[in-house]
PDB file of C-alpha atoms in Angstrom:
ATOM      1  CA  UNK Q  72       8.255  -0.667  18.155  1.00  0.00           C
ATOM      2  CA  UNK Q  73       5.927   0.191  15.626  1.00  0.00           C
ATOM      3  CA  UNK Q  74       1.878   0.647  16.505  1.00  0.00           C
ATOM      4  CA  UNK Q  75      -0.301  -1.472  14.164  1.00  0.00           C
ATOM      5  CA  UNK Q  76      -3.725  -0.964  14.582  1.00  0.00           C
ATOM      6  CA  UNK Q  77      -5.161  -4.436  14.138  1.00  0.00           C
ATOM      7  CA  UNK Q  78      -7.249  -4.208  10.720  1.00  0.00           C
ATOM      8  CA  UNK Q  79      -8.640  -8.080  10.830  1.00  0.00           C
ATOM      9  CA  UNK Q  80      -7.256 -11.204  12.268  1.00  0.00           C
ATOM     10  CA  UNK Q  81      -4.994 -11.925   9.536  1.00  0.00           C
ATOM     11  CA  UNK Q  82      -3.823  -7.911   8.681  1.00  0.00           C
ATOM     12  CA  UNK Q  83      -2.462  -5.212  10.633  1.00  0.00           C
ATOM     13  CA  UNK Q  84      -1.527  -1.770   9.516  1.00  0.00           C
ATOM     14  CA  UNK Q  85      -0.327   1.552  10.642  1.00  0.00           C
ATOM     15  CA  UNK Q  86       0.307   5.213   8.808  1.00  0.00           C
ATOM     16  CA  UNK Q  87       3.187   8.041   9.645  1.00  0.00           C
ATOM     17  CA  UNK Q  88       3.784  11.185   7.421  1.00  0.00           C
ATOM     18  CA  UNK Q  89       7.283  11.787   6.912  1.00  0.00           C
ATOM     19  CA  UNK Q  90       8.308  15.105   4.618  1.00  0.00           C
ATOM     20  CA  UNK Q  91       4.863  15.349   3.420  1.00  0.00           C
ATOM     21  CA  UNK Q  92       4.655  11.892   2.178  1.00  0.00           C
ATOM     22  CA  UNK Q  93       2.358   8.810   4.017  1.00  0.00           C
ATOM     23  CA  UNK Q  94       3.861   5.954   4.553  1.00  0.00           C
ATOM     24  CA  UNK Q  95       1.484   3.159   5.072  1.00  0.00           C
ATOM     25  CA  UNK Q  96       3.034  -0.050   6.255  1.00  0.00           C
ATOM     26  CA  UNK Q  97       1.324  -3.272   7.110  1.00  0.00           C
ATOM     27  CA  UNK Q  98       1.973  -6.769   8.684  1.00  0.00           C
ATOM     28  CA  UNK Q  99       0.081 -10.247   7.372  1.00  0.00           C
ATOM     29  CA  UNK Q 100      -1.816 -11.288   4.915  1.00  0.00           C
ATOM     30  CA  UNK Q 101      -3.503  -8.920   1.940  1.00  0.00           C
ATOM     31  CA  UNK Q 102      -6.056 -11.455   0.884  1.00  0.00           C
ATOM     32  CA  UNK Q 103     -10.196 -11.234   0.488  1.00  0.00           C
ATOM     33  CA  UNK Q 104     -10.819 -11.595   4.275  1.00  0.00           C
ATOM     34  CA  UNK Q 105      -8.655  -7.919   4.801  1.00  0.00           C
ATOM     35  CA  UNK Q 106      -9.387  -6.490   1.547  1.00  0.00           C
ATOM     36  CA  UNK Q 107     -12.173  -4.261   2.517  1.00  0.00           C
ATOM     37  CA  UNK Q 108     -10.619  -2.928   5.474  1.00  0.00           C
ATOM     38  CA  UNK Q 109      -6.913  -2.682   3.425  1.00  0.00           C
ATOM     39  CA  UNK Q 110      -9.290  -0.405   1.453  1.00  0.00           C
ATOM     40  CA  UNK Q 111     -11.017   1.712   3.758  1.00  0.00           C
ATOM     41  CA  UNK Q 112      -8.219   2.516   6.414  1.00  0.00           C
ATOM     42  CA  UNK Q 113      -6.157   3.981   3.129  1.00  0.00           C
ATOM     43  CA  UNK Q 114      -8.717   6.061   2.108  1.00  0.00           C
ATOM     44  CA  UNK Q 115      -9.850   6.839   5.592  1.00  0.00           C
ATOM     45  CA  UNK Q 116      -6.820   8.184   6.189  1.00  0.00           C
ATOM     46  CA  UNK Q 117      -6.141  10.010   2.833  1.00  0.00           C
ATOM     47  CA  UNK Q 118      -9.547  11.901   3.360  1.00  0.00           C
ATOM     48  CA  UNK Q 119      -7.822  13.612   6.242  1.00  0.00           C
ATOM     49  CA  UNK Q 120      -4.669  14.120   4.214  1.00  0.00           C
ATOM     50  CA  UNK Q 121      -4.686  14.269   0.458  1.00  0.00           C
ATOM     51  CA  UNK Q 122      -0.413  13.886   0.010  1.00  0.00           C
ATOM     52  CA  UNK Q 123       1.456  11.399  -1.783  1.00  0.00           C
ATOM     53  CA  UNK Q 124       2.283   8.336  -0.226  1.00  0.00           C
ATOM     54  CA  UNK Q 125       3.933   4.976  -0.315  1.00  0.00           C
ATOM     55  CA  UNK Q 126       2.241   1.373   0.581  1.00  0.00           C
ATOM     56  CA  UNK Q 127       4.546  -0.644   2.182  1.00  0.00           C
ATOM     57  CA  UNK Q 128       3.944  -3.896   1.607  1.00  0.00           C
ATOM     58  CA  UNK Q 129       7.328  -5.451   2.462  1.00  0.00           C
ATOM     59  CA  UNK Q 130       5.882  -6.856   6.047  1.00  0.00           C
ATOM     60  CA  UNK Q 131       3.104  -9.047   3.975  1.00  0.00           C
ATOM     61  CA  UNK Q 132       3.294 -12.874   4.477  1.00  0.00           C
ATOM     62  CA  UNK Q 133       0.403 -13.300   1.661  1.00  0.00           C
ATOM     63  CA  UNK Q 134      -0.782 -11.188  -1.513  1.00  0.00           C
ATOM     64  CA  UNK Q 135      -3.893 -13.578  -3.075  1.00  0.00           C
ATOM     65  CA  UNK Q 136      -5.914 -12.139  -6.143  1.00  0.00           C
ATOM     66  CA  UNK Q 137      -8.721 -10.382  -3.836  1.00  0.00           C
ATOM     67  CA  UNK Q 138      -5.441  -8.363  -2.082  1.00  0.00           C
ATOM     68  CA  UNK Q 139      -4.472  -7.234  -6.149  1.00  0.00           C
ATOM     69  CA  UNK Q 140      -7.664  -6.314  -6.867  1.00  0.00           C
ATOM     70  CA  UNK Q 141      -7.382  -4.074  -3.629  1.00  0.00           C
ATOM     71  CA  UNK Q 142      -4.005  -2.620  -5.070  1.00  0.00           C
ATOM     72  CA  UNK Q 143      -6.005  -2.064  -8.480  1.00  0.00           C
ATOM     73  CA  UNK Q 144      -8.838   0.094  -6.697  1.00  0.00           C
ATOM     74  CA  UNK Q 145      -6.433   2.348  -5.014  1.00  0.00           C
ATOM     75  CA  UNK Q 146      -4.693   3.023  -7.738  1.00  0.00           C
ATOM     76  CA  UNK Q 147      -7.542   3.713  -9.926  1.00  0.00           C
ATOM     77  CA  UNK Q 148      -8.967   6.093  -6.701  1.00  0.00           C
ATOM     78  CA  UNK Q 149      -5.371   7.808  -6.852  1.00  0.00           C
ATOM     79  CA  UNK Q 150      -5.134   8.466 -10.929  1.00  0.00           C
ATOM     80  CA  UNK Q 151      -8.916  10.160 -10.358  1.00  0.00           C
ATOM     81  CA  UNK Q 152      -7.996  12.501  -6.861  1.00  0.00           C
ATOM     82  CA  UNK Q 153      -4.438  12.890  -9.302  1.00  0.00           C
ATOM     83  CA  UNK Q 154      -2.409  11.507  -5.943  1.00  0.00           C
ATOM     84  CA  UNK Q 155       1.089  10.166  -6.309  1.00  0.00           C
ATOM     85  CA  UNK Q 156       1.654   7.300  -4.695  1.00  0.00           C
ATOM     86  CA  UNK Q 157       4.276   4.226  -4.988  1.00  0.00           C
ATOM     87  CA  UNK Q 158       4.094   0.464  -3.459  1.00  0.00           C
ATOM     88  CA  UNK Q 159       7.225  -1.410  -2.257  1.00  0.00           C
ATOM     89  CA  UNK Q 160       7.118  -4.856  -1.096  1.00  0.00           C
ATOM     90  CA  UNK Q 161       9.453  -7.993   0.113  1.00  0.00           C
ATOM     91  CA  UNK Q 162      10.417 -10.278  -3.356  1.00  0.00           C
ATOM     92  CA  UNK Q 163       7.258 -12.727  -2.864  1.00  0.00           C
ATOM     93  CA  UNK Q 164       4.707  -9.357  -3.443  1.00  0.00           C
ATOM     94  CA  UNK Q 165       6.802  -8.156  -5.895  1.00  0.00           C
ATOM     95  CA  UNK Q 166       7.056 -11.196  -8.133  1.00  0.00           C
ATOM     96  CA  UNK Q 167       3.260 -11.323  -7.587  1.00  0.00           C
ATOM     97  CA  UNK Q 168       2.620  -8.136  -8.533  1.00  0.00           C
ATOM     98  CA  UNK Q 169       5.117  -8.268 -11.892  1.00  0.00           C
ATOM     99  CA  UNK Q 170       3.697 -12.135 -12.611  1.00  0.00           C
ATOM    100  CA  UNK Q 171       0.374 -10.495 -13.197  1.00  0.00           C
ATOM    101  CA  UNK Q 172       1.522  -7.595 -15.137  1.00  0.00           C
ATOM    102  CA  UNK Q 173       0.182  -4.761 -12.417  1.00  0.00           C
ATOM    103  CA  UNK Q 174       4.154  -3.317 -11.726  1.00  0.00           C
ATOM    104  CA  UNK Q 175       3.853  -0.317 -13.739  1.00  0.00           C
ATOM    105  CA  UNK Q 176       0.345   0.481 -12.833  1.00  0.00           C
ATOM    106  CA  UNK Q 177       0.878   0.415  -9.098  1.00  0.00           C
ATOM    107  CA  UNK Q 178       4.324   2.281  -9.384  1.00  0.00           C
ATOM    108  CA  UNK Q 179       6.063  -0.692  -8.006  1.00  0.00           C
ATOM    109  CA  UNK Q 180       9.636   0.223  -6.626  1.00  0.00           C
ATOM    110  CA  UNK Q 181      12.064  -2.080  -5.287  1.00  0.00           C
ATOM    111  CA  UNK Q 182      13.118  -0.229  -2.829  1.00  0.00           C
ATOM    112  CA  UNK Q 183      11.698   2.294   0.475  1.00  0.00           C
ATOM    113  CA  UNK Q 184      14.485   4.880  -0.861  1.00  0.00           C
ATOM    114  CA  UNK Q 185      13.367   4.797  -4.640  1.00  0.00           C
ATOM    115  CA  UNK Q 186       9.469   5.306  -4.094  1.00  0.00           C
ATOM    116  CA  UNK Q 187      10.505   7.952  -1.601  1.00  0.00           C
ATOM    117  CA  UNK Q 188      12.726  10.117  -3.896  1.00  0.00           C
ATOM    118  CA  UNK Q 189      10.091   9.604  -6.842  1.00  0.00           C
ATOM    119  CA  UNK Q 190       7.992  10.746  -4.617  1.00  0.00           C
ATOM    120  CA  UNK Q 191       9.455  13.898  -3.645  1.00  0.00           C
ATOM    121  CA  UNK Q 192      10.340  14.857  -7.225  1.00  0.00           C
TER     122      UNK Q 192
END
């Protein structure tokens, strides 16, 4: 069983590096109560290890516009530090994330295996 570190009431997340790639996965809801901490425990944790990584999104019940904007400011903090990173999620996040236009920017892939091997390439 998986270790999530409880983030807020609503949002829990955890990290593991596998092959030199994070994977952070998390569990509830990505809205503006958890944004701040969705924020900081990424780039808490990237400060100690600047490697690509995936965001795992596929455990979220709710995405609201506060969670995108979150999505938005980690990708912008990736394109600066030049970090690779992809985001998966179940078909709700996805057709959230596509609905407003944001798949290409946050390197959307449909599936754990896909953002992996991009990854590694």
């Amino acid at each position: 069983i998986e270790d999530f570190q409880r983030l807020t009431v609503s949002l829990r997340g955890n990290f593991t590096v596998k092959t030199k790639i994070i994977i952070f996965t998390f569990t509830g809801q990505l809205d503006a109560f958890s944004e701040k901490q969705f924020q900081s425990f990424i780039t808490s944790n990237l400060e100690k290890n600047s490697l690509p990584f995936i965001i795992d999104l596929s455990k979220i019940d709710f995405l609201d516009s506060s969670g995108l904007g979150a999505l938005v400011q980690t990708a912008k903090e990736c394109k600066k530090l030049k970090l690779k990173f992809s985001v998966i999620g179940n078909s709700r996040v996805a057709q959230t994330i596509k609905l407003v236009r944001l798949a290409d920017f946050l390197n959307l892939e449909e599936s754990f295996d896909e953002a992996f091997s991009k990854l590694k390439s």
